[in-house]
Amino acid sequence: MNIGIIGAGHIGGSLTRRLTAVGHKVFVSNSRGPETLADLANQTGAEAVTALEAARSGEIVIVTIPQNRIRDIPKNLFNGVDPGVIVVDTGNYYPRQRDGGIAEIENGVPESRWVETQLNRPVLKAFNTINWKNLLNDGKPAGTTGRIALPVSGDDASAKARLISIIDDIGFDAVDAGGLAESWRQQPDTPVYGTNLDVAGVRRALSEASPQRKADWFAE
């Protein structure tokens, strides 16, 4: 499959390495230009491109940039992109540590629902609960006891199924975590976040999540 990646930080870089290793063609971009991705491209066989090209090169496009940079994405990024292209948001809102306040999220909009409004595209939420080192190094064959599972939220069941297949390719199980309105269940400081649980553990953790954001996860 052709996969576009917008953002080449820890998560974007790890996904580039894992996806190319299992045979997918990756088109990766960052905010500094393709020439700054020469090492990653040479090491993995990925193609370094602009963000505009990444958005138009994949059957799946993964947006993996800090939440406070989402507003900087060109508003026309996905103009003319086939509606069948799946867009994935890996982001997390860290209001005190990095992002500052985003009023809509502070007022209760799920993080990826806000991203969806900024991109003017439906999104799936995935890859936000796992540390990049685990993502890079801890994939295991299907059926392995204790295989890490990742929650996937979104409103398009077919799109989720395709993404879940990709997640399996790179060594992880996946759990359908419901529609995007339920994606708060996998936001930071919920029971599933950063815990590397298996399928049963992820399902249990999602069911135990509270919609009430803890005080430390507000801007002030």
Short mmCIF file of C-alpha atoms in Angstrom, two decimals:
data_model
loop_
_atom_site.label_atom_id
_atom_site.label_comp_id
_atom_site.label_asym_id
_atom_site.label_seq_id
_atom_site.Cartn_x
_atom_site.Cartn_y
_atom_site.Cartn_z
CA MET A 1 0.00 0.00 0.00
CA ASN A 2 1.10 3.59 -0.59
CA ILE A 3 1.15 5.53 2.67
CA GLY A 4 1.75 9.25 3.14
CA ILE A 5 3.18 10.49 6.44
CA ILE A 6 3.02 14.16 7.40
CA GLY A 7 5.50 14.65 10.22
CA ALA A 8 8.82 12.86 10.68
CA GLY A 9 9.34 13.15 14.44
CA HIS A 10 9.51 10.19 16.79
CA ILE A 11 6.17 8.65 15.79
CA GLY A 12 6.40 9.58 12.11
CA GLY A 13 9.96 8.32 11.85
CA SER A 14 9.12 5.07 13.64
CA LEU A 15 6.12 4.48 11.38
CA THR A 16 8.27 5.16 8.32
CA ARG A 17 10.76 2.54 9.46
CA ARG A 18 8.20 -0.10 10.40
CA LEU A 19 5.97 0.35 7.36
CA THR A 20 8.80 0.25 4.83
CA ALA A 21 10.28 -2.79 6.58
CA VAL A 22 7.13 -4.80 5.81
CA GLY A 23 6.90 -3.68 2.21
CA HIS A 24 4.68 -0.60 2.14
CA LYS A 25 5.71 2.38 0.03
CA VAL A 26 6.00 5.46 2.26
CA PHE A 27 6.02 9.11 1.21
CA VAL A 28 7.24 11.09 4.21
CA SER A 29 7.30 14.83 4.80
CA ASN A 30 8.14 17.34 7.51
CA SER A 31 7.93 21.10 8.00
CA ARG A 32 11.56 21.71 6.98
CA GLY A 33 11.54 20.26 3.48
CA PRO A 34 12.36 16.96 1.77
CA GLU A 35 16.09 17.65 1.69
CA THR A 36 16.21 17.36 5.50
CA LEU A 37 14.85 13.80 5.29
CA ALA A 38 17.61 12.39 3.11
CA ASP A 39 19.02 10.15 5.86
CA LEU A 40 15.62 8.67 6.73
CA ALA A 41 14.85 8.12 3.05
CA ASN A 42 18.21 6.46 2.40
CA GLN A 43 17.89 4.20 5.44
CA THR A 44 14.35 3.06 4.71
CA GLY A 45 13.65 3.42 1.01
CA ALA A 46 10.88 5.91 1.77
CA GLU A 47 10.45 8.85 -0.58
CA ALA A 48 10.98 12.30 0.97
CA VAL A 49 8.32 14.70 -0.30
CA THR A 50 6.48 17.88 0.63
CA ALA A 51 3.39 17.74 2.85
CA LEU A 52 1.23 18.53 -0.17
CA GLU A 53 2.72 15.58 -2.02
CA ALA A 54 2.36 13.28 0.99
CA ALA A 55 -1.34 14.11 1.19
CA ARG A 56 -1.73 13.08 -2.45
CA SER A 57 0.53 10.03 -2.50
CA GLY A 58 -1.11 7.62 -0.12
CA GLU A 59 -4.14 5.40 0.19
CA ILE A 60 -3.67 6.20 3.86
CA VAL A 61 -2.24 9.54 5.05
CA ILE A 62 -0.98 9.72 8.63
CA VAL A 63 -0.80 13.18 10.21
CA THR A 64 1.65 13.02 13.10
CA ILE A 65 2.59 16.51 14.23
CA PRO A 66 2.21 18.36 17.55
CA GLN A 67 -1.35 19.41 18.30
CA ASN A 68 -0.40 23.09 18.40
CA ARG A 69 0.92 22.83 14.83
CA ILE A 70 -2.29 21.48 13.33
CA ARG A 71 -3.54 25.02 12.69
CA ASP A 72 -0.39 25.66 10.60
CA ILE A 73 -1.29 22.99 8.06
CA PRO A 74 -2.37 24.62 4.79
CA LYS A 75 -6.14 24.75 4.59
CA ASN A 76 -5.99 23.36 1.06
CA LEU A 77 -3.86 20.36 2.02
CA PHE A 78 -6.53 17.82 1.18
CA ASN A 79 -8.32 19.79 -1.54
CA GLY A 80 -8.95 17.44 -4.46
CA VAL A 81 -7.72 14.37 -2.57
CA ASP A 82 -9.93 11.36 -3.25
CA PRO A 83 -12.58 10.99 -0.51
CA GLY A 84 -11.58 7.35 -0.19
CA VAL A 85 -8.13 8.27 1.13
CA ILE A 86 -7.98 7.49 4.85
CA VAL A 87 -6.57 10.22 7.11
CA VAL A 88 -5.16 9.20 10.49
CA ASP A 89 -4.46 11.54 13.41
CA THR A 90 -1.84 10.35 15.91
CA GLY A 91 -1.83 13.51 18.01
CA ASN A 92 -2.27 14.22 21.70
CA TYR A 93 -3.15 17.47 23.45
CA TYR A 94 -0.54 18.53 26.03
CA PRO A 95 -1.83 21.95 27.10
CA ARG A 96 0.67 22.63 29.89
CA GLN A 97 3.66 20.74 28.55
CA ARG A 98 3.66 21.93 24.94
CA ASP A 99 0.51 23.07 23.17
CA GLY A 100 -1.01 25.88 25.21
CA GLY A 101 -4.77 26.20 25.34
CA ILE A 102 -7.02 25.17 22.46
CA ALA A 103 -10.43 26.52 23.39
CA GLU A 104 -12.52 23.86 21.68
CA ILE A 105 -10.65 21.01 23.36
CA GLU A 106 -10.71 22.82 26.70
CA ASN A 107 -14.50 23.00 26.30
CA GLY A 108 -14.85 19.26 25.81
CA VAL A 109 -14.44 18.54 22.08
CA PRO A 110 -12.48 15.29 21.66
CA GLU A 111 -8.97 16.04 20.46
CA SER A 112 -9.25 14.26 17.13
CA ARG A 113 -12.70 15.71 16.45
CA TRP A 114 -11.04 19.12 16.67
CA VAL A 115 -8.27 17.96 14.31
CA GLU A 116 -10.95 16.80 11.88
CA THR A 117 -12.43 20.32 11.79
CA GLN A 118 -9.00 21.82 11.11
CA LEU A 119 -8.18 19.41 8.28
CA ASN A 120 -11.68 19.51 6.79
CA ARG A 121 -11.46 15.72 6.46
CA PRO A 122 -12.81 12.79 8.46
CA VAL A 123 -10.03 11.23 10.51
CA LEU A 124 -9.27 8.07 12.43
CA LYS A 125 -7.41 8.31 15.73
CA ALA A 126 -4.61 5.78 16.22
CA PHE A 127 -0.97 5.38 17.30
CA ASN A 128 -1.41 8.02 20.02
CA THR A 129 -1.30 5.66 23.01
CA ILE A 130 2.09 4.05 22.38
CA ASN A 131 5.59 5.38 23.00
CA TRP A 132 7.67 5.69 19.86
CA LYS A 133 10.32 3.29 21.16
CA ASN A 134 7.71 0.58 21.68
CA LEU A 135 6.23 1.33 18.26
CA LEU A 136 9.65 0.97 16.65
CA ASN A 137 10.92 -2.06 18.54
CA ASP A 138 8.11 -4.11 20.09
CA GLY A 139 6.00 -5.40 17.21
CA LYS A 140 5.40 -9.15 17.41
CA PRO A 141 3.92 -11.79 15.10
CA ALA A 142 0.16 -12.27 15.18
CA GLY A 143 -0.90 -14.69 17.90
CA THR A 144 2.00 -13.88 20.22
CA THR A 145 0.89 -13.88 23.85
CA GLY A 146 0.88 -10.35 25.26
CA ARG A 147 1.08 -8.70 21.83
CA ILE A 148 0.53 -4.95 22.29
CA ALA A 149 -2.85 -3.74 21.06
CA LEU A 150 -3.65 -0.23 19.84
CA PRO A 151 -7.09 1.40 19.98
CA VAL A 152 -8.48 2.83 16.74
CA SER A 153 -11.38 5.32 16.80
CA GLY A 154 -13.32 6.64 13.84
CA ASP A 155 -16.67 6.82 12.14
CA ASP A 156 -15.91 4.79 9.00
CA ALA A 157 -15.91 1.05 9.73
CA SER A 158 -14.29 0.16 6.40
CA ALA A 159 -11.50 2.68 6.92
CA LYS A 160 -10.88 1.33 10.40
CA ALA A 161 -10.65 -2.22 9.06
CA ARG A 162 -8.03 -1.18 6.51
CA LEU A 163 -5.98 0.64 9.14
CA ILE A 164 -6.26 -2.30 11.54
CA SER A 165 -4.77 -4.49 8.81
CA ILE A 166 -1.81 -2.12 8.51
CA ILE A 167 -1.35 -2.15 12.29
CA ASP A 168 -1.25 -5.95 12.18
CA ASP A 169 1.37 -5.77 9.42
CA ILE A 170 3.77 -3.89 11.69
CA GLY A 171 3.35 -6.25 14.63
CA PHE A 172 0.48 -5.04 16.77
CA ASP A 173 -3.09 -6.03 17.48
CA ALA A 174 -5.79 -3.38 17.25
CA VAL A 175 -9.11 -2.75 18.96
CA ASP A 176 -12.01 -0.90 17.38
CA ALA A 177 -12.59 1.79 20.00
CA GLY A 178 -15.84 3.12 18.53
CA GLY A 179 -16.67 6.33 16.73
CA LEU A 180 -14.58 9.46 16.87
CA ALA A 181 -16.95 10.89 19.47
CA GLU A 182 -15.63 8.15 21.79
CA SER A 183 -11.96 8.88 21.06
CA TRP A 184 -11.64 10.66 24.41
CA ARG A 185 -11.32 7.15 25.83
CA GLN A 186 -7.76 6.95 24.42
CA GLN A 187 -6.59 10.50 25.13
CA PRO A 188 -3.68 11.18 27.52
CA ASP A 189 -4.10 10.12 31.15
CA THR A 190 -6.84 7.59 30.38
CA PRO A 191 -6.39 3.94 31.46
CA VAL A 192 -5.25 2.81 28.00
CA TYR A 193 -2.74 5.60 27.41
CA GLY A 194 0.91 4.48 27.45
CA THR A 195 0.14 1.12 29.02
CA ASN A 196 1.02 -1.36 26.22
CA LEU A 197 -1.92 -3.64 27.03
CA ASP A 198 -3.06 -6.64 25.03
CA VAL A 199 -6.47 -6.82 23.33
CA ALA A 200 -8.36 -7.78 26.49
CA GLY A 201 -6.55 -5.14 28.50
CA VAL A 202 -7.28 -2.41 25.94
CA ARG A 203 -10.96 -3.29 25.87
CA ARG A 204 -11.11 -3.18 29.66
CA ALA A 205 -9.20 0.11 29.84
CA LEU A 206 -11.43 1.77 27.26
CA SER A 207 -14.51 0.73 29.24
CA GLU A 208 -13.04 2.19 32.43
CA ALA A 209 -12.20 5.62 30.95
CA SER A 210 -13.93 8.69 32.34
CA PRO A 211 -15.11 11.53 30.08
CA GLN A 212 -14.04 14.02 32.76
CA ARG A 213 -10.63 15.42 31.86
CA LYS A 214 -8.40 15.67 34.93
CA ALA A 215 -7.38 19.12 36.13
CA ASP A 216 -3.74 18.69 35.09
CA TRP A 217 -4.84 18.26 31.48
CA PHE A 218 -6.41 21.69 31.18
CA ALA A 219 -4.35 24.68 30.10
CA GLU A 220 -4.86 26.38 33.47
#
